[in-house]
Short mmCIF file of C-alpha atoms in Angstrom, two decimals:
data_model
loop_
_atom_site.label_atom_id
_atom_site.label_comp_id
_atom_site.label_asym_id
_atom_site.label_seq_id
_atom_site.Cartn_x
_atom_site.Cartn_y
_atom_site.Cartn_z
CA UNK H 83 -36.78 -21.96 -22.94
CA UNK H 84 -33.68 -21.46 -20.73
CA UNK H 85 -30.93 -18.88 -20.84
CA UNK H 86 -27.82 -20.30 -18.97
CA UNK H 87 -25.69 -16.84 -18.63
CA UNK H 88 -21.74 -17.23 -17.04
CA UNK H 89 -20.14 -14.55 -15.72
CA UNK H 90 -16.24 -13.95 -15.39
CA UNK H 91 -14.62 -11.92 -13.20
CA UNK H 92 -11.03 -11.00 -14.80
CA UNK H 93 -8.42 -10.30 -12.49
CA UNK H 94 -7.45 -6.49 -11.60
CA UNK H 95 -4.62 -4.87 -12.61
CA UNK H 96 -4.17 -3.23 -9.10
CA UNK H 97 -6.25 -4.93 -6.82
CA UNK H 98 -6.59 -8.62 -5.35
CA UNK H 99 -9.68 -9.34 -3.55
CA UNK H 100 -9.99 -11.38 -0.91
CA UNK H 101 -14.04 -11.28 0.49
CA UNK H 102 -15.11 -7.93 0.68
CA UNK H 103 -11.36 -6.46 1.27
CA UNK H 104 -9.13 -5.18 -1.41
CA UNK H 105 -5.01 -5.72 -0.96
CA UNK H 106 -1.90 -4.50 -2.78
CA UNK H 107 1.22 -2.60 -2.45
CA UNK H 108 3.08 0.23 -2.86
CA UNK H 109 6.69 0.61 -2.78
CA UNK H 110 8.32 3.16 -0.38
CA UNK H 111 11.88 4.21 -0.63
CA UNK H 112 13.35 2.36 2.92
CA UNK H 113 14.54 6.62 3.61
CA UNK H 114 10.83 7.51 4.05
CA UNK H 115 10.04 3.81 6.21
CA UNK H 116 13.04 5.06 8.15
CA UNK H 117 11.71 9.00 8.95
CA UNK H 118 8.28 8.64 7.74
CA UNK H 119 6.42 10.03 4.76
CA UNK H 120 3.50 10.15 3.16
CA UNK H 121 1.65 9.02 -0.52
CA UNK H 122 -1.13 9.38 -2.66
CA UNK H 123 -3.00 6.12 -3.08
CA UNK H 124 -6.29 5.76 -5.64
CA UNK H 125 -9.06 3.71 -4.32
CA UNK H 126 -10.76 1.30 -6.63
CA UNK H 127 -13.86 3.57 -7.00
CA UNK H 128 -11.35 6.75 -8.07
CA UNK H 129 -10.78 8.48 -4.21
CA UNK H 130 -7.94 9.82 -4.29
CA UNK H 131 -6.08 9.64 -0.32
CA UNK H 132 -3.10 10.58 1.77
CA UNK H 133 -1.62 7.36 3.58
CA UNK H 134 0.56 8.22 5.90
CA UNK H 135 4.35 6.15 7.02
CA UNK H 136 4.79 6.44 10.52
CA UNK H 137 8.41 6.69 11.05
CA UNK H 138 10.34 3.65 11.68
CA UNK H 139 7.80 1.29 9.83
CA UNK H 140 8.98 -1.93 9.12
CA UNK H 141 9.34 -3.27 5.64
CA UNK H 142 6.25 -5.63 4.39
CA UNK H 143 3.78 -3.66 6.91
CA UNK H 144 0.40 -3.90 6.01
CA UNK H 145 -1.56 -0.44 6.02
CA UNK H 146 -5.56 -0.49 6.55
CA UNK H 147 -7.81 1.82 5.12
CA UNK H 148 -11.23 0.80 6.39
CA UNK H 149 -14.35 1.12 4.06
CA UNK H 150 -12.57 1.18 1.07
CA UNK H 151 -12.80 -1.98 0.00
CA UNK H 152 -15.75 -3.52 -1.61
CA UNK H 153 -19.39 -3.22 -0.37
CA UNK H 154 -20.96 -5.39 1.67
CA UNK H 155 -24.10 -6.83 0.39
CA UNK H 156 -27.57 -6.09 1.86
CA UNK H 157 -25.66 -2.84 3.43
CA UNK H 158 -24.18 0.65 3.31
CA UNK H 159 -20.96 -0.69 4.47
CA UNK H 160 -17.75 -1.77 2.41
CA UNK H 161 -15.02 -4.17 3.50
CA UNK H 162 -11.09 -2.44 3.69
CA UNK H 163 -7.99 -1.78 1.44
CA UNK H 164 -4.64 -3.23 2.62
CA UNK H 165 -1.78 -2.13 1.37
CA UNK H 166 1.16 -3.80 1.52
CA UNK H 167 4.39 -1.29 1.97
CA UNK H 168 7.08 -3.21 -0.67
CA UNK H 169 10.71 -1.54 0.38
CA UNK H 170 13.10 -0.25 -2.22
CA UNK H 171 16.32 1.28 -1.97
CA UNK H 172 16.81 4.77 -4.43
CA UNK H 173 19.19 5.06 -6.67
CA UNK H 174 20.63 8.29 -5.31
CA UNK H 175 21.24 8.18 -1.31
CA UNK H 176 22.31 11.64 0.13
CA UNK H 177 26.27 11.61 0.55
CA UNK H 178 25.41 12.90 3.73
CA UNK H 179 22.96 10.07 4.88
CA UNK H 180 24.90 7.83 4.04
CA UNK H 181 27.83 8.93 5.94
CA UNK H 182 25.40 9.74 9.29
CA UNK H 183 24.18 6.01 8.85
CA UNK H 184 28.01 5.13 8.87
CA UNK H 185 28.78 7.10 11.67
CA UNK H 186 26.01 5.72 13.53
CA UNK H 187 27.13 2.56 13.03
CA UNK H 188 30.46 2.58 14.37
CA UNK H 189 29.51 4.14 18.07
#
């Protein structure tokens, strides 16, 4: 007698795999790309971590955490989360931000 068993892998809410690395995003208010900031981010095994925004980061940057992705077979080691930094603009801008932008702007 044969058993035939199929497994399916559903998709993740959160996370897209690609190999032994794990990508998504995060969206950052384009205030804290501009001076830099930091967030929380949950791993996919429940780590909870600081990433840090170096000021001036680009929109769409890709951050690495390495050996948080998924682990390697035959090893200790695990592959690496990306995270891909999705821009947004907030709802409520600082008068005053918005006027030093301005002024900055016009020298």
């Amino acid at each position: 007698a044969s058993l035939i068993v199929e497994f399916r892998v559903a998709p993740h809410l959160k996370f897209d795999r690609k190999g032994v690395d794990l990508y998504c995003s995060q969206q950052v208010s384009v205030l804290d790309l501009i001076v830099g900031s930091t967030f929380e981010f949950t791993t996919i095994s429940g780590k909870t971590l600081e990433v840090r925004i170096p000021p001036k980061t680009q929109p769409h940057k890709h951050i690495k955490i390495a050996g948080e992705g998924m682990p390697i077979h035959g090893s200790n080691l695990h592959g690496d989360q990306i995270i891909l930094i999705k821009p947004f603009i907030p709802d409520i801008i600082d008068e005053e931000i918005t006027q030093s932008i301005l002024r900055s702007k016009s020298k």
